[in-house]
């Protein structure tokens, strides 16, 4: 009953948010060609991700860039956002992050070479966010939405609060460069010697490509939300009820475990805790009791310490479990980013011998509502 009420409540908010986002991005696209309007959809809108009942991630596609290719050579970067020359080069991107240069595209209109977004041939996410924030502010005024939409100023990323009939919703508006039909070499997926998914499924998933999100100062964040969504749709392909169990756990998480607006446990953790266990004929599943134990362990922190390598820039790692074999990495955006640092796919883990065999991994805080 509560799950159905939650779905109706969120559907109502999504519908109202869609209209606001459509008006804003249409005006933004009219002001600046580089940002694409988000259409209003009666069905699923892939540009709107429900992170929590009152927190949405809105990816705003950027256009004009086509024919992506991996960077052919490495180079040092000494520039800064203020225009000064740094004595030491900028730190290289780590994990699922990368630089983005205009030369990596076969087609790049002159607007992407302008100084408002480009520094020494790089499209800099912080510069893109500065331009985008001004466009959002102007669009709110032009569309006469000042009484319903309020922009939050204390963030690098662009966040706004939208008043709906069901309450306030916080949106993060994130410019995104879509890279269709290409797969990043940084995403080493799937792991070797895995019987699931099949090679055909892997090829299909990778054909959806990935995206680059502007949510930091110099580095673009790799995102695989579209491919992950397709893969998650196959959770119950064997006739199971994993999705219903996930919905029930998600409701418990929001009502009991993490009722606040900055949840430590996210829907991503619940997804990986209910991963399929492929063992020969038939598809078993981790028991619901084990899933609850995994989530409770992450909430209460009642487990033996586990350590992993970490760099000073990334900080210390919190509770880490082995990554599931089928979930793709998701972007580093999260409202609980300061609580749960993200874990690179290539980061080695060192497990204690008495740890429970649970698939939950409290390493990536991104939350995507399916």
Tab-separated table of C-alpha atoms in Angstrom, residues 27-338:
chain	number	residue	atom	x	y	z
A	27	UNK	CA	14.219	29.216	-22.834
A	28	UNK	CA	17.852	28.279	-22.103
A	29	UNK	CA	18.170	26.587	-25.489
A	30	UNK	CA	16.740	29.705	-27.149
A	31	UNK	CA	19.358	31.861	-25.390
A	32	UNK	CA	22.290	29.500	-25.978
A	33	UNK	CA	22.469	26.953	-28.805
A	34	UNK	CA	24.843	24.715	-26.857
A	35	UNK	CA	22.168	23.565	-24.395
A	36	UNK	CA	19.318	21.389	-25.574
A	37	UNK	CA	15.735	21.652	-24.369
A	38	UNK	CA	14.304	18.696	-22.428
A	39	UNK	CA	10.966	17.675	-23.965
A	40	UNK	CA	7.885	16.937	-21.900
A	41	UNK	CA	7.104	13.207	-21.945
A	42	UNK	CA	3.938	11.431	-20.853
A	43	UNK	CA	6.001	8.302	-20.165
A	44	UNK	CA	9.539	7.719	-18.883
A	45	UNK	CA	11.899	10.676	-19.280
A	46	UNK	CA	15.533	9.548	-19.293
A	47	UNK	CA	16.731	13.053	-18.405
A	48	UNK	CA	14.974	12.995	-15.023
A	49	UNK	CA	16.354	10.678	-12.332
A	50	UNK	CA	14.624	10.378	-8.971
A	51	UNK	CA	17.377	10.189	-6.371
A	52	UNK	CA	15.034	10.470	-3.415
A	53	UNK	CA	11.349	11.445	-3.097
A	54	UNK	CA	12.252	15.148	-2.982
A	55	UNK	CA	15.588	15.138	-4.827
A	56	UNK	CA	15.889	14.807	-8.602
A	57	UNK	CA	18.843	14.797	-10.964
A	58	UNK	CA	18.164	16.546	-14.278
A	59	UNK	CA	20.703	15.949	-17.044
A	60	UNK	CA	20.606	18.716	-19.644
A	61	UNK	CA	22.063	17.488	-22.962
A	62	UNK	CA	24.624	19.689	-24.688
A	63	UNK	CA	24.631	19.714	-28.463
A	64	UNK	CA	26.989	20.507	-31.293
A	65	UNK	CA	29.668	17.994	-30.300
A	66	UNK	CA	29.780	14.844	-32.440
A	67	UNK	CA	32.223	12.134	-33.448
A	68	UNK	CA	33.802	11.462	-30.057
A	69	UNK	CA	37.134	9.643	-29.823
A	70	UNK	CA	39.447	8.836	-26.937
A	71	UNK	CA	42.299	11.255	-26.258
A	72	UNK	CA	45.382	10.133	-28.181
A	73	UNK	CA	48.069	11.707	-25.996
A	74	UNK	CA	48.554	12.978	-22.468
A	75	UNK	CA	49.610	16.528	-21.675
A	76	UNK	CA	50.181	18.648	-18.604
A	77	UNK	CA	47.689	21.383	-17.780
A	78	UNK	CA	48.837	24.476	-15.893
A	79	UNK	CA	45.776	26.697	-16.318
A	80	UNK	CA	43.344	27.794	-13.601
A	81	UNK	CA	39.757	29.000	-13.586
A	82	UNK	CA	40.945	32.506	-12.693
A	83	UNK	CA	43.164	32.704	-15.775
A	84	UNK	CA	46.464	32.562	-13.922
A	85	UNK	CA	49.278	30.160	-14.725
A	86	UNK	CA	49.875	27.491	-12.080
A	87	UNK	CA	53.427	26.571	-10.990
A	88	UNK	CA	52.445	22.870	-10.900
A	89	UNK	CA	50.190	20.968	-13.286
A	90	UNK	CA	46.621	20.138	-12.371
A	91	UNK	CA	45.968	16.735	-10.904
A	92	UNK	CA	45.038	14.086	-13.448
A	93	UNK	CA	41.515	12.686	-13.272
A	94	UNK	CA	41.027	9.610	-11.119
A	95	UNK	CA	38.602	6.727	-11.355
A	96	UNK	CA	35.689	7.410	-13.672
A	97	UNK	CA	36.695	10.966	-14.555
A	98	UNK	CA	38.461	12.461	-17.552
A	99	UNK	CA	39.501	15.607	-19.369
A	100	UNK	CA	37.485	16.706	-22.377
A	101	UNK	CA	39.115	18.510	-25.283
A	102	UNK	CA	37.433	19.892	-28.365
A	103	UNK	CA	39.921	17.975	-30.526
A	104	UNK	CA	38.320	14.751	-29.275
A	105	UNK	CA	35.295	15.510	-31.471
A	106	UNK	CA	35.234	15.368	-35.257
A	107	UNK	CA	32.572	18.079	-35.172
A	108	UNK	CA	32.785	20.999	-32.735
A	109	UNK	CA	31.079	24.303	-33.624
A	110	UNK	CA	32.813	27.563	-32.907
A	111	UNK	CA	30.720	28.172	-29.785
A	112	UNK	CA	32.643	25.389	-28.027
A	113	UNK	CA	35.947	27.127	-28.777
A	114	UNK	CA	34.932	30.365	-27.052
A	115	UNK	CA	36.655	31.454	-23.861
A	116	UNK	CA	33.499	31.269	-21.744
A	117	UNK	CA	33.714	27.453	-21.727
A	118	UNK	CA	37.143	26.654	-23.206
A	119	UNK	CA	40.629	26.937	-21.725
A	120	UNK	CA	43.610	25.928	-23.872
A	121	UNK	CA	41.494	23.553	-25.937
A	122	UNK	CA	39.713	21.934	-22.981
A	123	UNK	CA	35.985	22.200	-22.367
A	124	UNK	CA	36.088	22.930	-18.638
A	125	UNK	CA	33.042	21.800	-16.601
A	126	UNK	CA	33.315	24.662	-14.085
A	127	UNK	CA	33.203	27.184	-16.944
A	128	UNK	CA	30.226	25.388	-18.475
A	129	UNK	CA	28.454	25.507	-15.104
A	130	UNK	CA	29.116	29.244	-14.779
A	131	UNK	CA	27.491	29.904	-18.154
A	132	UNK	CA	24.649	27.504	-17.406
A	133	UNK	CA	23.899	29.079	-14.008
A	134	UNK	CA	23.451	32.516	-15.583
A	135	UNK	CA	21.158	31.020	-18.208
A	136	UNK	CA	19.051	29.338	-15.517
A	137	UNK	CA	18.740	32.592	-13.566
A	138	UNK	CA	17.631	34.463	-16.700
A	139	UNK	CA	15.213	31.690	-17.686
A	140	UNK	CA	13.522	31.763	-14.268
A	141	UNK	CA	12.838	35.468	-14.699
A	142	UNK	CA	11.829	35.240	-18.368
A	143	UNK	CA	9.421	32.333	-17.757
A	144	UNK	CA	7.876	34.143	-14.740
A	145	UNK	CA	8.689	31.254	-12.422
A	146	UNK	CA	10.269	33.265	-9.604
A	147	UNK	CA	7.389	32.415	-7.273
A	148	UNK	CA	7.890	28.655	-7.799
A	149	UNK	CA	11.585	28.172	-8.589
A	150	UNK	CA	14.469	29.356	-6.397
A	151	UNK	CA	18.118	28.823	-7.263
A	152	UNK	CA	20.575	27.758	-4.544
A	153	UNK	CA	23.801	29.734	-4.697
A	154	UNK	CA	26.194	27.910	-2.348
A	155	UNK	CA	27.161	25.124	-4.717
A	156	UNK	CA	29.440	24.619	-7.703
A	157	UNK	CA	26.687	22.640	-9.406
A	158	UNK	CA	23.368	24.265	-10.294
A	159	UNK	CA	20.630	23.402	-7.818
A	160	UNK	CA	17.138	24.823	-7.679
A	161	UNK	CA	14.127	24.291	-5.417
A	162	UNK	CA	10.774	23.862	-7.151
A	163	UNK	CA	7.455	24.315	-5.371
A	164	UNK	CA	4.943	21.610	-6.334
A	165	UNK	CA	1.475	20.769	-5.065
A	166	UNK	CA	3.018	17.832	-3.179
A	167	UNK	CA	5.810	19.873	-1.586
A	168	UNK	CA	9.258	21.200	-2.394
A	169	UNK	CA	11.585	19.297	-4.715
A	170	UNK	CA	15.316	19.968	-4.992
A	171	UNK	CA	16.716	19.611	-8.500
A	172	UNK	CA	20.306	19.384	-9.628
A	173	UNK	CA	20.542	20.600	-13.206
A	174	UNK	CA	23.634	19.029	-14.720
A	175	UNK	CA	24.896	19.705	-18.268
A	176	UNK	CA	25.782	16.412	-19.970
A	177	UNK	CA	27.649	15.436	-23.125
A	178	UNK	CA	26.111	12.274	-24.560
A	179	UNK	CA	28.533	9.821	-26.180
A	180	UNK	CA	26.301	7.318	-27.992
A	181	UNK	CA	27.509	4.026	-29.505
A	182	UNK	CA	30.894	4.346	-27.764
A	183	UNK	CA	32.190	2.768	-24.565
A	184	UNK	CA	34.857	4.331	-22.374
A	185	UNK	CA	38.070	2.376	-21.888
A	186	UNK	CA	37.985	3.399	-18.228
A	187	UNK	CA	34.900	1.278	-17.622
A	188	UNK	CA	36.296	-2.243	-17.407
A	189	UNK	CA	32.977	-4.054	-17.441
A	190	UNK	CA	32.033	-6.820	-17.087
A	191	UNK	CA	34.568	-8.587	-14.912
A	192	UNK	CA	36.443	-11.513	-16.383
A	193	UNK	CA	35.186	-15.097	-16.036
A	194	UNK	CA	31.559	-14.078	-15.496
A	195	UNK	CA	28.816	-16.216	-17.002
A	196	UNK	CA	26.262	-13.426	-16.713
A	197	UNK	CA	25.475	-11.308	-18.541
A	198	UNK	CA	25.969	-13.083	-21.834
A	199	UNK	CA	28.332	-11.648	-24.471
A	200	UNK	CA	25.301	-10.679	-26.553
A	201	UNK	CA	23.808	-8.763	-23.644
A	202	UNK	CA	27.133	-7.055	-22.938
A	203	UNK	CA	27.380	-5.932	-26.549
A	204	UNK	CA	23.832	-4.579	-26.415
A	205	UNK	CA	24.442	-2.713	-23.154
A	206	UNK	CA	27.653	-1.126	-24.418
A	207	UNK	CA	25.885	0.051	-27.562
A	208	UNK	CA	24.028	2.600	-25.418
A	209	UNK	CA	27.279	4.442	-24.791
A	210	UNK	CA	27.817	6.765	-21.862
A	211	UNK	CA	27.618	10.399	-20.842
A	212	UNK	CA	29.973	12.993	-19.387
A	213	UNK	CA	28.524	15.109	-16.577
A	214	UNK	CA	29.680	18.605	-15.579
A	215	UNK	CA	29.699	18.359	-11.782
A	216	UNK	CA	33.265	19.304	-10.777
A	217	UNK	CA	35.836	21.991	-11.519
A	218	UNK	CA	38.155	20.480	-14.151
A	219	UNK	CA	37.200	16.831	-14.726
A	220	UNK	CA	34.126	15.378	-16.398
A	221	UNK	CA	32.341	12.535	-14.626
A	222	UNK	CA	31.559	9.394	-16.609
A	223	UNK	CA	27.934	8.285	-16.339
A	224	UNK	CA	26.323	5.032	-17.501
A	225	UNK	CA	22.763	5.604	-16.311
A	226	UNK	CA	21.119	4.717	-19.603
A	227	UNK	CA	22.965	1.411	-19.911
A	228	UNK	CA	22.385	0.622	-16.248
A	229	UNK	CA	18.664	1.231	-16.605
A	230	UNK	CA	18.467	-1.253	-19.478
A	231	UNK	CA	20.406	-3.855	-17.522
A	232	UNK	CA	18.288	-3.429	-14.402
A	233	UNK	CA	15.176	-4.111	-16.438
A	234	UNK	CA	16.414	-7.699	-16.756
A	235	UNK	CA	16.416	-8.336	-13.000
A	236	UNK	CA	13.295	-10.498	-13.180
A	237	UNK	CA	13.903	-12.131	-16.546
A	238	UNK	CA	13.777	-15.541	-14.831
A	239	UNK	CA	10.337	-14.866	-13.332
A	240	UNK	CA	11.585	-13.648	-9.955
A	241	UNK	CA	10.284	-10.791	-7.819
A	242	UNK	CA	13.467	-8.854	-7.123
A	243	UNK	CA	12.004	-5.535	-8.228
A	244	UNK	CA	9.111	-5.801	-5.767
A	245	UNK	CA	11.528	-6.689	-2.961
A	246	UNK	CA	13.679	-3.729	-3.927
A	247	UNK	CA	10.646	-1.422	-3.784
A	248	UNK	CA	9.751	-2.707	-0.316
A	249	UNK	CA	13.312	-2.236	0.944
A	250	UNK	CA	13.418	1.238	-0.547
A	251	UNK	CA	10.238	2.138	1.318
A	252	UNK	CA	11.743	0.859	4.586
A	253	UNK	CA	14.883	2.854	3.907
A	254	UNK	CA	12.958	6.096	3.405
A	255	UNK	CA	10.491	5.593	6.301
A	256	UNK	CA	12.656	3.917	8.950
A	257	UNK	CA	16.385	3.643	8.194
A	258	UNK	CA	17.131	7.005	6.569
A	259	UNK	CA	14.074	9.279	6.809
A	260	UNK	CA	16.072	12.502	6.421
A	261	UNK	CA	16.815	14.509	3.301
A	262	UNK	CA	20.470	13.383	3.124
A	263	UNK	CA	20.269	9.570	3.230
A	264	UNK	CA	23.484	7.638	3.783
A	265	UNK	CA	21.938	4.482	2.344
A	266	UNK	CA	20.818	5.054	-1.216
A	267	UNK	CA	18.766	3.157	-3.748
A	268	UNK	CA	22.029	2.154	-5.422
A	269	UNK	CA	23.048	0.187	-2.327
A	270	UNK	CA	19.676	-1.554	-2.279
A	271	UNK	CA	20.067	-2.434	-5.949
A	272	UNK	CA	23.428	-4.095	-5.464
A	273	UNK	CA	22.217	-5.911	-2.341
A	274	UNK	CA	19.544	-7.628	-4.421
A	275	UNK	CA	21.726	-8.635	-7.336
A	276	UNK	CA	21.050	-11.902	-9.193
A	277	UNK	CA	23.217	-14.832	-8.191
A	278	UNK	CA	23.754	-16.920	-11.315
A	279	UNK	CA	24.682	-20.474	-10.329
A	280	UNK	CA	24.187	-22.853	-13.187
A	281	UNK	CA	20.578	-23.736	-13.959
A	282	UNK	CA	18.074	-21.238	-12.631
A	283	UNK	CA	18.720	-17.861	-11.107
A	284	UNK	CA	18.808	-17.818	-7.339
A	285	UNK	CA	18.820	-14.702	-5.226
A	286	UNK	CA	20.334	-13.579	-1.993
A	287	UNK	CA	17.661	-14.082	0.680
A	288	UNK	CA	15.656	-11.081	1.808
A	289	UNK	CA	17.010	-11.643	5.327
A	290	UNK	CA	20.595	-11.363	4.041
A	291	UNK	CA	19.715	-8.208	2.114
A	292	UNK	CA	18.238	-6.628	5.251
A	293	UNK	CA	21.332	-7.607	7.249
A	294	UNK	CA	23.567	-6.027	4.605
A	295	UNK	CA	21.615	-2.769	4.654
A	296	UNK	CA	21.467	-2.713	8.463
A	297	UNK	CA	25.218	-3.297	8.613
A	298	UNK	CA	25.770	-0.263	6.420
A	299	UNK	CA	23.364	1.828	8.518
A	300	UNK	CA	24.693	0.840	11.939
A	301	UNK	CA	28.339	0.234	11.021
A	302	UNK	CA	28.366	-3.001	13.047
A	303	UNK	CA	31.002	-4.922	11.167
A	304	UNK	CA	34.687	-5.654	11.328
A	305	UNK	CA	36.869	-2.947	9.758
A	306	UNK	CA	37.746	-3.282	6.094
A	307	UNK	CA	40.407	-1.247	4.364
A	308	UNK	CA	41.181	-0.248	0.811
A	309	UNK	CA	43.875	1.787	-0.883
A	310	UNK	CA	42.963	5.437	-1.169
A	311	UNK	CA	44.704	8.561	-2.286
A	312	UNK	CA	44.851	11.774	-0.230
A	313	UNK	CA	42.578	13.464	-2.753
A	314	UNK	CA	39.900	10.817	-2.363
A	315	UNK	CA	40.089	10.538	1.421
A	316	UNK	CA	39.497	7.478	3.548
A	317	UNK	CA	37.182	4.712	2.438
A	318	UNK	CA	34.153	3.670	4.419
A	319	UNK	CA	32.476	0.259	4.556
A	320	UNK	CA	33.367	-1.523	1.301
A	321	UNK	CA	31.888	-4.739	-0.013
A	322	UNK	CA	32.849	-6.606	-3.181
A	323	UNK	CA	31.297	-4.948	-6.234
A	324	UNK	CA	28.442	-6.832	-7.900
A	325	UNK	CA	29.230	-8.415	-11.272
A	326	UNK	CA	26.453	-6.755	-13.214
A	327	UNK	CA	25.863	-3.194	-12.052
A	328	UNK	CA	27.575	-0.492	-14.043
A	329	UNK	CA	29.352	2.453	-12.442
A	330	UNK	CA	27.136	5.466	-11.957
A	331	UNK	CA	28.152	9.127	-11.701
A	332	UNK	CA	29.824	10.609	-8.641
A	333	UNK	CA	26.929	12.999	-8.118
A	334	UNK	CA	25.132	12.495	-4.841
A	335	UNK	CA	23.732	14.577	-2.052
A	336	UNK	CA	25.678	12.297	0.323
A	337	UNK	CA	28.931	12.589	-1.607
A	338	UNK	CA	30.815	13.852	1.432
